[in-house]
Amino acid sequence: MSARQDEREIPQHIAVIMDGNGRWAKKQGAMRIFGHRRGVQAVRDITEGCAELGVAHLTLYAFSTENWSRPKKEVDGLMSLLIKTINSELPTLMKNKVRLTAIGDLQGLSLGVHKKLLGAIDTTRENKGLNLILALNYSGKWDLTQAFKAICGEAIKGTLKLEAIDEGLVADYLSTKGIPDPELLIRTSGEMRISNFLLWQSAYSEFFFTDVLWPDFRKKHLDLAIDSFNGRERRFGKTSEQLDFQ
Ligand code: FPP
């Protein structure tokens, strides 16, 4: 079930591949990290927009398992930006009842980032508003692999029977356990691929691609994405005629 606002259906879960920070910086003749810094303004605006619209979950692809292969200077810059942003935004998250959570191989983050993140997650855990999910050191293949390992581990121990393994059980072993699949997945900057994001969870997501670079993405663009989502016929494998008779 999705929330309704005016006549529009508001997705319960929106996922975003925030792309184009580097290109945005290049256009200004600035270092890539400058684009990431400006990207934080978009994060703030879209988080606020989703909270205002009544979106329940917003997942932001902030750092993929593949992003470690970027130059060390950029990786270090992104990690310190994350710590700085958590410090500066925590009071606003509390004020707006936003709960911060994270998915990904969090143990693989540096001790400083890990500690800061867990601290913020703990501070906001009772907030009942938007669930802001940061995908950090995340990839869809990592998520599926860790789920397979856990499932096989249980099966080998004998605590899980093979017949008990179905789609619902697999979903419960993913890092997104308990969170509905995203109905809408947005990618900025004109690229049209999934880039190892929520591979299982996006099976039936509606995709919205825009040429807008992430640092320029604002509530008005989010609105266009939601309008586009509302124009889609979500068939889930059925025919249009079958939907008419539901
Ligand atoms: C992709 O742009 C962006 C990232 C890999 C990082 C996203 C990070 C932020 C928006 C800032 C920090 C976020 C939070 C939640 C505090 P790109 O660098 O791949 O851009 P390009 O494709 O133009 O090079």
Short mmCIF file of C-alpha atoms and ligand atoms in Angstrom, two decimals:
data_model
loop_
_atom_site.label_atom_id
_atom_site.label_comp_id
_atom_site.label_asym_id
_atom_site.label_seq_id
_atom_site.Cartn_x
_atom_site.Cartn_y
_atom_site.Cartn_z
CA MET A 1 0.00 0.00 0.00
CA SER A 2 1.32 3.43 -0.87
CA ALA A 3 0.37 6.71 0.75
CA ARG A 4 -1.91 9.06 -1.22
CA GLN A 5 -1.38 12.79 -1.49
CA ASP A 6 -3.91 14.80 -3.44
CA GLU A 7 -4.66 12.62 -6.44
CA ARG A 8 -1.19 11.19 -6.74
CA GLU A 9 0.03 7.90 -5.45
CA ILE A 10 3.14 8.48 -3.39
CA PRO A 11 5.57 5.55 -3.42
CA GLN A 12 6.18 4.03 -0.03
CA HIS A 13 9.83 3.43 -0.88
CA ILE A 14 11.98 5.50 -3.24
CA ALA A 15 15.54 4.45 -4.05
CA VAL A 16 18.06 6.80 -5.64
CA ILE A 17 21.32 6.30 -7.51
CA MET A 18 22.88 9.70 -6.91
CA ASP A 19 25.09 10.14 -9.97
CA GLY A 20 26.90 12.99 -11.66
CA ASN A 21 28.76 14.69 -8.80
CA GLY A 22 32.09 14.37 -10.60
CA ARG A 23 30.74 15.75 -13.89
CA TRP A 24 29.04 18.60 -12.04
CA ALA A 25 32.37 19.55 -10.45
CA LYS A 26 34.21 19.26 -13.77
CA LYS A 27 31.74 21.64 -15.38
CA GLN A 28 32.65 24.19 -12.69
CA GLY A 29 36.36 23.50 -13.18
CA ALA A 30 36.49 22.21 -9.61
CA MET A 31 37.81 19.08 -7.88
CA ARG A 32 35.49 16.06 -7.78
CA ILE A 33 35.06 16.34 -4.00
CA PHE A 34 33.43 19.73 -4.56
CA GLY A 35 30.69 17.94 -6.51
CA HIS A 36 30.19 15.49 -3.65
CA ARG A 37 29.94 18.39 -1.20
CA ARG A 38 27.28 20.02 -3.35
CA GLY A 39 25.60 16.62 -3.57
CA VAL A 40 24.91 16.86 0.16
CA GLN A 41 22.60 19.83 -0.53
CA ALA A 42 20.59 17.59 -2.86
CA VAL A 43 20.51 14.87 -0.20
CA ARG A 44 19.09 17.42 2.26
CA ASP A 45 16.46 18.72 -0.19
CA ILE A 46 15.29 15.27 -1.31
CA THR A 47 15.17 13.93 2.24
CA GLU A 48 13.02 16.90 3.22
CA GLY A 49 10.85 16.46 0.11
CA CYS A 50 10.26 12.78 0.81
CA ALA A 51 9.40 13.51 4.45
CA GLU A 52 6.91 16.19 3.36
CA LEU A 53 5.26 13.85 0.84
CA GLY A 54 4.88 11.05 3.37
CA VAL A 55 7.31 8.63 1.72
CA ALA A 56 8.10 5.95 4.31
CA HIS A 57 11.55 4.83 3.10
CA LEU A 58 14.20 6.63 1.07
CA THR A 59 17.31 4.64 0.11
CA LEU A 60 20.34 6.56 -1.15
CA TYR A 61 23.21 4.77 -2.88
CA ALA A 62 25.99 6.72 -1.16
CA PHE A 63 28.98 4.38 -1.59
CA SER A 64 29.15 1.12 -3.50
CA THR A 65 31.52 -1.79 -2.87
CA GLU A 66 33.10 -0.83 -6.23
CA ASN A 67 33.69 2.80 -5.17
CA TRP A 68 36.77 1.70 -3.16
CA SER A 69 38.62 1.52 -6.47
CA ARG A 70 38.40 5.31 -6.88
CA PRO A 71 41.54 7.39 -6.10
CA LYS A 72 42.34 7.23 -2.37
CA LYS A 73 42.01 10.99 -2.10
CA GLU A 74 38.41 10.85 -3.33
CA VAL A 75 37.50 7.89 -1.11
CA ASP A 76 38.98 9.62 1.94
CA GLY A 77 37.16 12.82 0.99
CA LEU A 78 33.83 10.97 0.70
CA MET A 79 34.32 9.27 4.06
CA SER A 80 35.14 12.51 5.87
CA LEU A 81 32.20 14.19 4.11
CA LEU A 82 29.97 11.44 5.47
CA ILE A 83 31.19 12.02 9.04
CA LYS A 84 30.87 15.79 8.64
CA THR A 85 27.35 15.47 7.20
CA ILE A 86 26.17 13.16 9.98
CA ASN A 87 27.51 15.68 12.54
CA SER A 88 25.89 18.68 10.89
CA GLU A 89 22.55 17.05 9.96
CA LEU A 90 21.81 15.05 13.11
CA PRO A 91 19.89 17.89 14.84
CA THR A 92 17.74 18.37 11.69
CA LEU A 93 17.07 14.63 11.46
CA MET A 94 15.94 14.66 15.10
CA LYS A 95 13.79 17.76 14.59
CA ASN A 96 12.05 16.18 11.59
CA LYS A 97 11.72 12.74 13.21
CA VAL A 98 13.84 11.12 10.50
CA ARG A 99 15.24 7.72 11.39
CA LEU A 100 18.65 7.00 9.93
CA THR A 101 19.49 3.42 8.99
CA ALA A 102 22.09 1.83 6.74
CA ILE A 103 22.51 -1.19 4.50
CA GLY A 104 25.77 -2.66 3.25
CA ASP A 105 28.93 -4.25 4.56
CA LEU A 106 29.27 -1.73 7.38
CA GLN A 107 32.09 -3.69 9.06
CA GLY A 108 34.19 -2.86 6.00
CA LEU A 109 33.99 0.89 6.71
CA SER A 110 36.75 2.56 8.69
CA LEU A 111 36.34 2.47 12.47
CA GLY A 112 35.67 6.22 12.60
CA VAL A 113 32.92 6.14 9.98
CA HIS A 114 31.42 2.96 11.41
CA LYS A 115 31.27 4.41 14.94
CA LYS A 116 29.80 7.71 13.81
CA LEU A 117 27.17 5.94 11.70
CA LEU A 118 26.13 3.51 14.45
CA GLY A 119 25.93 6.44 16.89
CA ALA A 120 23.55 8.36 14.58
CA ILE A 121 21.49 5.23 13.91
CA ASP A 122 21.13 4.73 17.64
CA THR A 123 20.27 8.39 18.32
CA THR A 124 17.49 8.41 15.71
CA ARG A 125 16.17 4.89 16.32
CA GLU A 126 12.91 6.02 18.02
CA ASN A 127 12.04 8.55 15.30
CA LYS A 128 8.77 7.69 13.62
CA GLY A 129 9.05 9.75 10.43
CA LEU A 130 10.91 8.98 7.20
CA ASN A 131 13.33 6.06 7.27
CA LEU A 132 16.47 7.38 5.54
CA ILE A 133 18.50 4.36 4.46
CA LEU A 134 22.12 4.97 3.44
CA ALA A 135 23.52 2.26 1.20
CA LEU A 136 27.18 2.26 2.22
CA ASN A 137 29.79 -0.23 1.07
CA TYR A 138 26.73 -1.78 -0.55
CA SER A 139 26.16 -3.75 -3.72
CA GLY A 140 23.29 -5.96 -4.79
CA LYS A 141 25.66 -8.88 -5.42
CA TRP A 142 27.17 -8.45 -1.95
CA ASP A 143 23.67 -8.46 -0.45
CA LEU A 144 22.65 -11.64 -2.26
CA THR A 145 25.95 -13.33 -1.43
CA GLN A 146 25.72 -12.61 2.29
CA ALA A 147 22.13 -13.89 2.23
CA PHE A 148 23.18 -17.12 0.42
CA LYS A 149 25.95 -17.66 2.98
CA ALA A 150 23.58 -17.22 5.92
CA ILE A 151 20.91 -19.44 4.36
CA CYS A 152 23.41 -22.18 3.50
CA GLY A 153 24.88 -21.93 6.99
CA GLU A 154 21.46 -22.58 8.53
CA ALA A 155 20.77 -25.41 6.10
CA ILE A 156 24.10 -27.10 6.89
CA LYS A 157 23.45 -26.78 10.64
CA GLY A 158 20.06 -28.35 10.05
CA THR A 159 18.14 -25.35 11.41
CA LEU A 160 16.61 -24.65 8.00
CA LYS A 161 14.95 -27.15 5.70
CA LEU A 162 15.42 -26.76 1.92
CA GLU A 163 11.64 -26.84 1.44
CA ALA A 164 11.37 -23.76 3.66
CA ILE A 165 13.43 -21.66 1.21
CA ASP A 166 11.12 -19.47 -0.83
CA GLU A 167 11.19 -15.87 -2.07
CA GLY A 168 9.89 -14.55 1.24
CA LEU A 169 12.64 -16.31 3.16
CA VAL A 170 15.36 -15.02 0.82
CA ALA A 171 14.01 -11.48 1.26
CA ASP A 172 14.28 -11.92 5.02
CA TYR A 173 18.01 -12.64 4.73
CA LEU A 174 18.71 -9.52 2.67
CA SER A 175 19.92 -6.34 4.35
CA THR A 176 16.55 -4.77 3.48
CA LYS A 177 14.60 -7.25 5.64
CA GLY A 178 11.25 -5.76 6.65
CA ILE A 179 11.47 -2.88 4.16
CA PRO A 180 9.08 -2.98 1.18
CA ASP A 181 10.75 -3.12 -2.24
CA PRO A 182 11.18 0.31 -3.84
CA GLU A 183 8.28 1.12 -6.16
CA LEU A 184 10.33 3.91 -7.73
CA LEU A 185 14.04 3.93 -8.52
CA ILE A 186 15.58 7.22 -9.67
CA ARG A 187 18.97 7.61 -11.34
CA THR A 188 20.39 11.02 -12.12
CA SER A 189 22.98 12.18 -14.67
CA GLY A 190 21.68 10.43 -17.80
CA GLU A 191 23.21 7.02 -17.09
CA MET A 192 20.73 4.18 -17.56
CA ARG A 193 21.92 1.19 -15.60
CA ILE A 194 21.40 -0.39 -12.19
CA SER A 195 25.12 -0.42 -11.21
CA ASN A 196 24.81 -3.31 -8.77
CA PHE A 197 22.25 -1.50 -6.60
CA LEU A 198 19.14 -3.24 -5.21
CA LEU A 199 19.23 -6.18 -7.65
CA TRP A 200 16.63 -8.39 -5.95
CA GLN A 201 14.55 -5.57 -4.52
CA SER A 202 14.19 -3.65 -7.81
CA ALA A 203 12.61 -6.61 -9.65
CA TYR A 204 9.41 -4.59 -10.16
CA SER A 205 10.58 -1.05 -9.49
CA GLU A 206 9.61 1.67 -11.93
CA PHE A 207 12.79 3.34 -13.20
CA PHE A 208 13.07 7.09 -13.67
CA PHE A 209 16.16 8.40 -15.45
CA THR A 210 16.96 12.08 -15.67
CA ASP A 211 19.82 14.05 -17.21
CA VAL A 212 19.93 16.31 -14.15
CA LEU A 213 23.22 15.87 -12.30
CA TRP A 214 22.81 14.90 -8.65
CA PRO A 215 24.05 18.22 -7.14
CA ASP A 216 21.28 19.99 -9.11
CA PHE A 217 18.52 17.52 -8.21
CA ARG A 218 15.80 19.17 -6.13
CA LYS A 219 12.22 18.63 -4.91
CA LYS A 220 10.80 19.80 -8.29
CA HIS A 221 12.71 16.96 -10.01
CA LEU A 222 11.49 14.50 -7.38
CA ASP A 223 8.00 15.69 -8.18
CA LEU A 224 8.51 14.97 -11.89
CA ALA A 225 9.70 11.47 -11.01
CA ILE A 226 6.57 10.87 -8.92
CA ASP A 227 4.38 12.25 -11.74
CA SER A 228 6.06 9.85 -14.15
CA PHE A 229 5.55 6.99 -11.68
CA ASN A 230 1.86 7.87 -11.57
CA GLY A 231 1.65 7.57 -15.35
CA ARG A 232 2.95 4.01 -15.36
CA GLU A 233 0.80 0.93 -15.60
CA ARG A 234 2.22 -1.51 -13.05
CA ARG A 235 1.25 -4.92 -14.38
CA PHE A 236 3.48 -7.27 -12.37
CA GLY A 237 3.38 -9.78 -15.24
CA LYS A 238 -0.37 -9.50 -15.83
CA THR A 239 -2.15 -8.04 -18.87
CA SER A 240 -3.75 -4.57 -18.95
CA GLU A 241 -7.16 -6.25 -19.31
CA GLN A 242 -6.65 -8.26 -16.15
CA LEU A 243 -5.82 -5.07 -14.26
CA ASP A 244 -9.06 -3.44 -15.49
CA PHE A 245 -11.07 -6.15 -13.75
CA GLN A 246 -9.29 -5.89 -10.39
C1 FPP B 1 28.21 9.50 -7.78
O1 FPP B 1 28.69 10.58 -8.55
C2 FPP B 1 28.20 9.84 -6.36
C3 FPP B 1 28.79 9.10 -5.38
C4 FPP B 1 29.56 7.89 -5.65
C5 FPP B 1 28.75 9.51 -3.97
C6 FPP B 1 27.49 10.12 -3.50
C7 FPP B 1 27.78 10.95 -2.32
C8 FPP B 1 27.15 12.09 -1.97
C9 FPP B 1 26.01 12.65 -2.68
C10 FPP B 1 27.64 12.90 -0.82
C11 FPP B 1 27.59 12.23 0.50
C12 FPP B 1 26.30 11.58 0.79
C13 FPP B 1 25.73 11.53 2.00
C14 FPP B 1 24.53 10.68 2.17
C15 FPP B 1 26.25 12.27 3.15
P1 FPP B 1 30.02 10.34 -9.38
O2 FPP B 1 31.17 10.72 -8.52
O3 FPP B 1 30.08 8.94 -9.89
O4 FPP B 1 29.84 11.34 -10.56
P2 FPP B 1 30.38 11.18 -12.07
O5 FPP B 1 29.71 9.97 -12.64
O6 FPP B 1 29.93 12.45 -12.71
O7 FPP B 1 31.85 11.06 -12.01
#
